[in-house]
Short mmCIF file of C-alpha atoms in Angstrom, two decimals:
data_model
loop_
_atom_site.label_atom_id
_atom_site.label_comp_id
_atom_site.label_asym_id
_atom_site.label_seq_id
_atom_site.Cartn_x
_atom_site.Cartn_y
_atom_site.Cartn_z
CA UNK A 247 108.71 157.64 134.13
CA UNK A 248 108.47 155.40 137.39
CA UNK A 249 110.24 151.85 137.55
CA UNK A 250 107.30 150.29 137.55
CA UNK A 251 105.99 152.05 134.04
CA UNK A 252 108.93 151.14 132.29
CA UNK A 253 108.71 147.82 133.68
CA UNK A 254 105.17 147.47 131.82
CA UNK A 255 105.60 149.04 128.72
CA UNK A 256 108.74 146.01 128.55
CA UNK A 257 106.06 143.60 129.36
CA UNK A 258 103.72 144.58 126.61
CA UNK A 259 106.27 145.32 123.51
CA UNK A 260 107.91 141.92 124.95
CA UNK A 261 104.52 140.49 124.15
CA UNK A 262 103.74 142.10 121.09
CA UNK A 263 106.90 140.50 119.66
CA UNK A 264 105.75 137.20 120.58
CA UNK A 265 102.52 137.63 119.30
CA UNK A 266 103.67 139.62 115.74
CA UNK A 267 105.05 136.19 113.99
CA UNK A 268 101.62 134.39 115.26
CA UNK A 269 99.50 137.40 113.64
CA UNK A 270 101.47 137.52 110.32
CA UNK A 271 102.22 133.38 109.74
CA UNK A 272 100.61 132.27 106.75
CA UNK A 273 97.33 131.06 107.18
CA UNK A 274 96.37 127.78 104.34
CA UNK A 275 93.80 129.04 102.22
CA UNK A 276 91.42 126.50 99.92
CA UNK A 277 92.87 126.25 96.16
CA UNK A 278 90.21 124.62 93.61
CA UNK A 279 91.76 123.26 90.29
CA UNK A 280 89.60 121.90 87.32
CA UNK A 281 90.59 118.75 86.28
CA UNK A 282 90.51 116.61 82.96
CA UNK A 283 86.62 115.89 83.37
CA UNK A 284 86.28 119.65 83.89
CA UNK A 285 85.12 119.10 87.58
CA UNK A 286 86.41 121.55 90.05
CA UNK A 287 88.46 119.66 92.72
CA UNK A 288 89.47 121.78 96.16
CA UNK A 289 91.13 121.02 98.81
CA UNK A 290 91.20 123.10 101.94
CA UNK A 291 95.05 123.11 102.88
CA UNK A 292 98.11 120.89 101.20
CA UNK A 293 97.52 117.87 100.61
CA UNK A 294 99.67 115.61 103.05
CA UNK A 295 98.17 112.35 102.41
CA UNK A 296 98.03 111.51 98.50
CA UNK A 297 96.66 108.46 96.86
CA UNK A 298 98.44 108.04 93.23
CA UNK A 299 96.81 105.74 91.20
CA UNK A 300 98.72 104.89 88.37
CA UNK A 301 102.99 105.06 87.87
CA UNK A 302 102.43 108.43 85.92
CA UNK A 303 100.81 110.05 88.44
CA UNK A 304 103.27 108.79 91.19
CA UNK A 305 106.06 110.02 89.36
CA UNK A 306 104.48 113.41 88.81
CA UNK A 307 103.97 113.55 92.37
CA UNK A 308 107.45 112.36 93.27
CA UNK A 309 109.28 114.93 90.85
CA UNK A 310 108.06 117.78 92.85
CA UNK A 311 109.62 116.12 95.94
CA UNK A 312 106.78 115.31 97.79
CA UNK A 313 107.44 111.08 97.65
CA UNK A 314 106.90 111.63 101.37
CA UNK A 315 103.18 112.81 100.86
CA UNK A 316 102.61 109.57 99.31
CA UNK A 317 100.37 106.77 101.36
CA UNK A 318 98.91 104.77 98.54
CA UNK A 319 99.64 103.44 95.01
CA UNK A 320 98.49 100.34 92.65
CA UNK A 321 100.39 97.30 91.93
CA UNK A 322 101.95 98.52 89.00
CA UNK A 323 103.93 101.15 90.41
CA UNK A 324 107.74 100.46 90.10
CA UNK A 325 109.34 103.62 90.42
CA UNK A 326 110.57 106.32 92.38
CA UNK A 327 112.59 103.49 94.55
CA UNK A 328 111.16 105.54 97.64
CA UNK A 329 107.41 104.75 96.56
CA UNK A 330 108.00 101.07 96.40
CA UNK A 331 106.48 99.31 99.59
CA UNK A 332 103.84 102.05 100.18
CA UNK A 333 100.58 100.00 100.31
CA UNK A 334 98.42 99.27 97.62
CA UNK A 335 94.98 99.91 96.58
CA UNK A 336 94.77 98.48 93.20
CA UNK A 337 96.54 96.23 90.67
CA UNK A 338 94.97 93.98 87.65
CA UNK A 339 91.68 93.33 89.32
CA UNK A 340 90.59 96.90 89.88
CA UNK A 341 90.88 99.14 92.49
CA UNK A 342 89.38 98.95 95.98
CA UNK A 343 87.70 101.54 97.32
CA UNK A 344 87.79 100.57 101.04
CA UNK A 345 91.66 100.18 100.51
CA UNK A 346 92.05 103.72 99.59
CA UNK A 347 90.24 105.21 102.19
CA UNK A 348 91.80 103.52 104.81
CA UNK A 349 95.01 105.40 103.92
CA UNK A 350 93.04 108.52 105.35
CA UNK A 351 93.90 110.32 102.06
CA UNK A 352 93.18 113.83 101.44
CA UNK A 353 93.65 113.98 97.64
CA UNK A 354 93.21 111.13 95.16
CA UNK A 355 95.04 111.19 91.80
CA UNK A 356 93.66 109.05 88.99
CA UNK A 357 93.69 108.66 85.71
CA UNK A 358 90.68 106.93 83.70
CA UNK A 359 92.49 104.02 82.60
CA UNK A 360 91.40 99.83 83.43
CA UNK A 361 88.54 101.66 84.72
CA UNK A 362 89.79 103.24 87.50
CA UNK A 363 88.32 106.42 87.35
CA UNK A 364 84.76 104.38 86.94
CA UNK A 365 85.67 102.93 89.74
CA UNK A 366 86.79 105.47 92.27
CA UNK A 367 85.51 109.19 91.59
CA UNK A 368 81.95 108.74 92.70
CA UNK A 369 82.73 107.05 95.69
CA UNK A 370 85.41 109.75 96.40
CA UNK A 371 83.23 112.70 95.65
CA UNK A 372 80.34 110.90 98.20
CA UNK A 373 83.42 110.40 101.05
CA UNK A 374 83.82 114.07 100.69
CA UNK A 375 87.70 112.91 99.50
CA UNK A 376 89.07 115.01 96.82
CA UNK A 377 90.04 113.43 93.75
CA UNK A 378 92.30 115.05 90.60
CA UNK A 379 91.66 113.43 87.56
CA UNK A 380 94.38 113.70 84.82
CA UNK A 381 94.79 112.99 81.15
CA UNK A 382 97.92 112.62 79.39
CA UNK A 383 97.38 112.30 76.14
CA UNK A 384 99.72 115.08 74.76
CA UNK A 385 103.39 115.66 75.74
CA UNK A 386 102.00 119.48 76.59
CA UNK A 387 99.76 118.02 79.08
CA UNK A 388 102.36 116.10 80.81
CA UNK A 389 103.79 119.77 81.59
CA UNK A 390 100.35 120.98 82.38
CA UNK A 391 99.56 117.98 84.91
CA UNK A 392 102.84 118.69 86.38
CA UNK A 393 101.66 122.21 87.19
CA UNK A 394 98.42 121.37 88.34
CA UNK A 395 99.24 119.12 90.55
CA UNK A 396 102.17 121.81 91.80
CA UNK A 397 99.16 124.34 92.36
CA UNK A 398 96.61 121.90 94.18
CA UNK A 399 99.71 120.52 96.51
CA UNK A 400 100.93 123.54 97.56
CA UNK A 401 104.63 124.06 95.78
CA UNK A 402 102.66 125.72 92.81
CA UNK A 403 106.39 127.38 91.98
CA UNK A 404 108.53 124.37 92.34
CA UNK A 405 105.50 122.74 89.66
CA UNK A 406 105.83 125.80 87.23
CA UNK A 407 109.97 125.31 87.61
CA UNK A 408 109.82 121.58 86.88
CA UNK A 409 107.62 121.97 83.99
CA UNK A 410 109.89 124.94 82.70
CA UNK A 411 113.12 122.61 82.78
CA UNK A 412 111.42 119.90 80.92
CA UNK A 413 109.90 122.14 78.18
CA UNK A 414 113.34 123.88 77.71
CA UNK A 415 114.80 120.02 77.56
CA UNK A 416 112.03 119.53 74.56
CA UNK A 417 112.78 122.89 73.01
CA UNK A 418 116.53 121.97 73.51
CA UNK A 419 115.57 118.71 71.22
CA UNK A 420 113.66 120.74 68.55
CA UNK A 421 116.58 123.15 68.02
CA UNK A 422 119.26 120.79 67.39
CA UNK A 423 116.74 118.72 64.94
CA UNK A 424 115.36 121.36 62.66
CA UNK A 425 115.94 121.15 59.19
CA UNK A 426 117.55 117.89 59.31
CA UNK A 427 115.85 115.32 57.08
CA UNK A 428 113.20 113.18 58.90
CA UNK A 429 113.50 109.71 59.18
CA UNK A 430 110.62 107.26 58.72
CA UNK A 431 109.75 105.49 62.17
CA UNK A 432 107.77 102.17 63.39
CA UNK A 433 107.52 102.49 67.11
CA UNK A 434 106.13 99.43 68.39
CA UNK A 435 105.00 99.58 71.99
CA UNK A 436 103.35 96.28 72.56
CA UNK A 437 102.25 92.94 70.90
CA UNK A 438 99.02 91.34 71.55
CA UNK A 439 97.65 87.82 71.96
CA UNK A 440 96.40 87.84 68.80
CA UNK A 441 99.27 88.75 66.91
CA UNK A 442 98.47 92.31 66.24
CA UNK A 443 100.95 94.62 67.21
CA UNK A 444 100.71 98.31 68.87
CA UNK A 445 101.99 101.18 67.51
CA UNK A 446 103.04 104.72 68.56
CA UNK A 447 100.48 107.24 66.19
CA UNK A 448 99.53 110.77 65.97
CA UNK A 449 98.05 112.44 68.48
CA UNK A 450 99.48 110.34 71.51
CA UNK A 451 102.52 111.36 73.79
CA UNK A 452 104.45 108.23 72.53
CA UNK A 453 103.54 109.95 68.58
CA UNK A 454 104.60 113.67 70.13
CA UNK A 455 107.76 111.98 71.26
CA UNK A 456 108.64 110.67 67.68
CA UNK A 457 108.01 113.83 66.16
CA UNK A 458 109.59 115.47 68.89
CA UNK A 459 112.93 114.02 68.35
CA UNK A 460 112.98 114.78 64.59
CA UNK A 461 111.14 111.58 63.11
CA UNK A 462 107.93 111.09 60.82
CA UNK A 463 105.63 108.09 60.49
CA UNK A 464 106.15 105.52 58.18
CA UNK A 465 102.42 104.19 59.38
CA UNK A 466 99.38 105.90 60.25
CA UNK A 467 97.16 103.92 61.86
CA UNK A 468 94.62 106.85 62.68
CA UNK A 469 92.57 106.44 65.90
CA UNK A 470 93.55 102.37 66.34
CA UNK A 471 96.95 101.65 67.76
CA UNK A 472 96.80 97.78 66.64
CA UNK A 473 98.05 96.54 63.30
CA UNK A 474 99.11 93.95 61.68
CA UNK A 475 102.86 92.53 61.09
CA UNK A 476 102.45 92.35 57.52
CA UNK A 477 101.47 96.38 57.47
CA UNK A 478 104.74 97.30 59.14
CA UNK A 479 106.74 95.40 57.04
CA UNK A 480 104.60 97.10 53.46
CA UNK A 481 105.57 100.73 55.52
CA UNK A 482 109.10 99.65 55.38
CA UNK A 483 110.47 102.40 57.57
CA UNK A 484 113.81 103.51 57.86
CA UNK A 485 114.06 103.00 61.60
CA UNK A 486 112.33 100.61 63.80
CA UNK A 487 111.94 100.86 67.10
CA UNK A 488 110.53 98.43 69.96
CA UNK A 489 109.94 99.85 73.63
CA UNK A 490 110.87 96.51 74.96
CA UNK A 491 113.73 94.25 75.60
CA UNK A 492 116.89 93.31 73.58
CA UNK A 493 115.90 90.13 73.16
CA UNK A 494 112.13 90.27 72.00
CA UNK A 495 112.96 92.78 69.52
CA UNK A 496 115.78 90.27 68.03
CA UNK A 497 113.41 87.40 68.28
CA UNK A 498 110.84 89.90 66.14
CA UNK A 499 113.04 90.83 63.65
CA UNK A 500 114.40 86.67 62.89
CA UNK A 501 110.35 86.07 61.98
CA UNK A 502 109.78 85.61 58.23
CA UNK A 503 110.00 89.18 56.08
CA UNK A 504 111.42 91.42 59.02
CA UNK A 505 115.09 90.67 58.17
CA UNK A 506 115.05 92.48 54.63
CA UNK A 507 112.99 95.09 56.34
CA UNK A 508 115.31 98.59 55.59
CA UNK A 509 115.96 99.32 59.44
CA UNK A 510 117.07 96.08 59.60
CA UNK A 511 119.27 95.80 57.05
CA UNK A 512 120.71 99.20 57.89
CA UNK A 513 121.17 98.54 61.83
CA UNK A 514 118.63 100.41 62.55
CA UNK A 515 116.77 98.63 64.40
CA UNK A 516 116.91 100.12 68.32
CA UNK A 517 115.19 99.14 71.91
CA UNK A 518 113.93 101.66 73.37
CA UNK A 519 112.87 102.17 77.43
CA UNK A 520 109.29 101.31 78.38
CA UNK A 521 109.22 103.00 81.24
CA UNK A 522 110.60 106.91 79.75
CA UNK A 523 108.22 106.14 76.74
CA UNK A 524 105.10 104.48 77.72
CA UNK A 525 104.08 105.88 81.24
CA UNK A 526 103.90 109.18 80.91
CA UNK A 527 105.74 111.52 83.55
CA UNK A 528 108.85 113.45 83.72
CA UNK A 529 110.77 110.62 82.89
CA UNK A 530 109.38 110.88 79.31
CA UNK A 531 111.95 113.57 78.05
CA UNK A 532 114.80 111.90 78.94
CA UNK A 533 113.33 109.18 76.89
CA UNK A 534 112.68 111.89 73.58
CA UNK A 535 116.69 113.03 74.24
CA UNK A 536 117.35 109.77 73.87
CA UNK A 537 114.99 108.77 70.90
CA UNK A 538 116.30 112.03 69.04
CA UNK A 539 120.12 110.55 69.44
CA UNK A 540 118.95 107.36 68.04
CA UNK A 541 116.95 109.28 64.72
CA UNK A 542 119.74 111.79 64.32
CA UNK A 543 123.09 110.58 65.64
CA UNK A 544 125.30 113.09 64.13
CA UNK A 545 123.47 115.90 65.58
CA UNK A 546 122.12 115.33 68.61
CA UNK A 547 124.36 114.63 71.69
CA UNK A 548 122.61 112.49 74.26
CA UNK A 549 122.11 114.24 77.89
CA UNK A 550 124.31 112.30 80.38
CA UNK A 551 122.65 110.44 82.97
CA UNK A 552 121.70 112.59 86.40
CA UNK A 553 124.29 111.28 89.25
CA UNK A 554 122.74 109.13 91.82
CA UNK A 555 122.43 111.47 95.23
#
């Protein structure tokens, strides 16, 4: 073969290698999800630009490492530290709609709570935006939510992993608190104006976390989460708990009845963390390790805190 052949057949296989990696890089393709309302949500590539309205769905968002993707959240939004000073497009007055679409966003995460979802899905779905709407009303949907939102940002494995470590965290719980006897447990999450309080009940994530870590209810208060001070204290349960602060539970349990309440006579009256039990995220089964350690300290062996990178 001549020189000048060889020469060209170099040429072309040179450029065949350049163009091989172009031919065979992974193209995005659309992914549709269905979300809590049962509408089906797509987005044409990842995500890059996410809205997260609400802490829960921030955190969600942030546990699969993409804190970065992030250009929006509301007012009440206090944690991953890296989230905090992103601009807001909400807080106690509602949620603006021209606020989140000047972030540019291509996906919108809401949940229907303080009428948010009234608020911003319409106007979403006519901006041609895409907006997720979650639920999380069950401790299994936290996990689900977590994977959903893995599939429709594009680290669908690192979702399915995350959700895998937390369930074997829960099963972890259940194993070490099976058989034992069940204590009776008040959770109180919140006190109102009125002087009703609010309770943790069945069917909730805060009433899967209770059972969760080995407890029953010494109070059903069926679909309404407010009741009275005078019902706690007739339920009498064997451990009281108060997602709060040190010193509002001890300035609860001074009032009139509450100090020959059982817990309280037994020291069993605990604080628990707002944020691992009452906004619903990843964070939430650290705060069920640590509730189980509280209702069955002989058995269960709290999991020691992740080191700071």
């Amino acid at each position: 073969m001549s020189k000048a052949g060889s020469a060209l057949i170099a040429t072309v296989l040179a450029l065949m290698g350049t163009l091989a990696p172009m031919s065979t890089r992974a193209v995005a393709e659309p992914v549709t999800v269905r979300d809590a309302f049962g509408r089906e949500v797509t987005v044409a590539a990842p995500p890059q630009r996410i809205v997260t309205i609400f802490a829960s769905n921030t955190e969600m968002v942030a546990a699969l490492g993409l804190a970065g993707r992030i250009v929006g959240i509301e007012a009440y939004t206090r944690f991953p530290p890296e989230v905090l000073g992103k601009p807001l497009v909400g807080g106690r007055l509602g949620f603006s709609v021209d606020a989140v679409v000047e972030r540019k966003p291509d996906l919108v995460v809401v949940t229907p709570a303080r009428q948010a979802a009234n608020q911003l899905v319409e106007p979403m779905e006519r901006l041609d935006i895409p907006v997720l709407v979650l639920l999380h009303r069950r401790m299994t949907e936290i996990l689900d939510n977590i994977r959903l939102l893995g599939k429709i940002c594009g680290v669908a494995e690192r979702g399915a992993a995350l959700a895998a470590e937390l369930q074997g965290r829960l099963d972890k719980v259940r194993s070490e608190v099976e058989g034992k006897p069940q204590p009776s447990v008040v959770m109180i999450t919140g006190r109102l104006g009125n002087g009703l309080l609010l309770i943790a009940r069945p069917g909730t994530y805060t009433g899967d976390a209770v059972l969760t870590a080995g407890g029953r209810f010494a109070l059903d208060s069926g679909a309404i989460a407010q009741v009275s001070p005078e019902a706690i204290l007739k339920a009498d349960p064997d451990v009281l708990l108060f997602a709060g602060s040190d010193k509002d539970m001890k300035e609860l349990i001074v009032r009139p009845g509450w100090a020959d309440m059982r817990a309280v006579r037994a020291g069993r009256a605990h604080t628990v963390n707002r944020a691992e039990l009452l906004i619903p995220g990843p964070r939430t089964f650290a705060g069920v390790e640590k509730l189980a350690a509280i209702l069955h300290p002989s058995v269960v062996v709290p999991r020691p805190p992740v080191a700071k990178q």
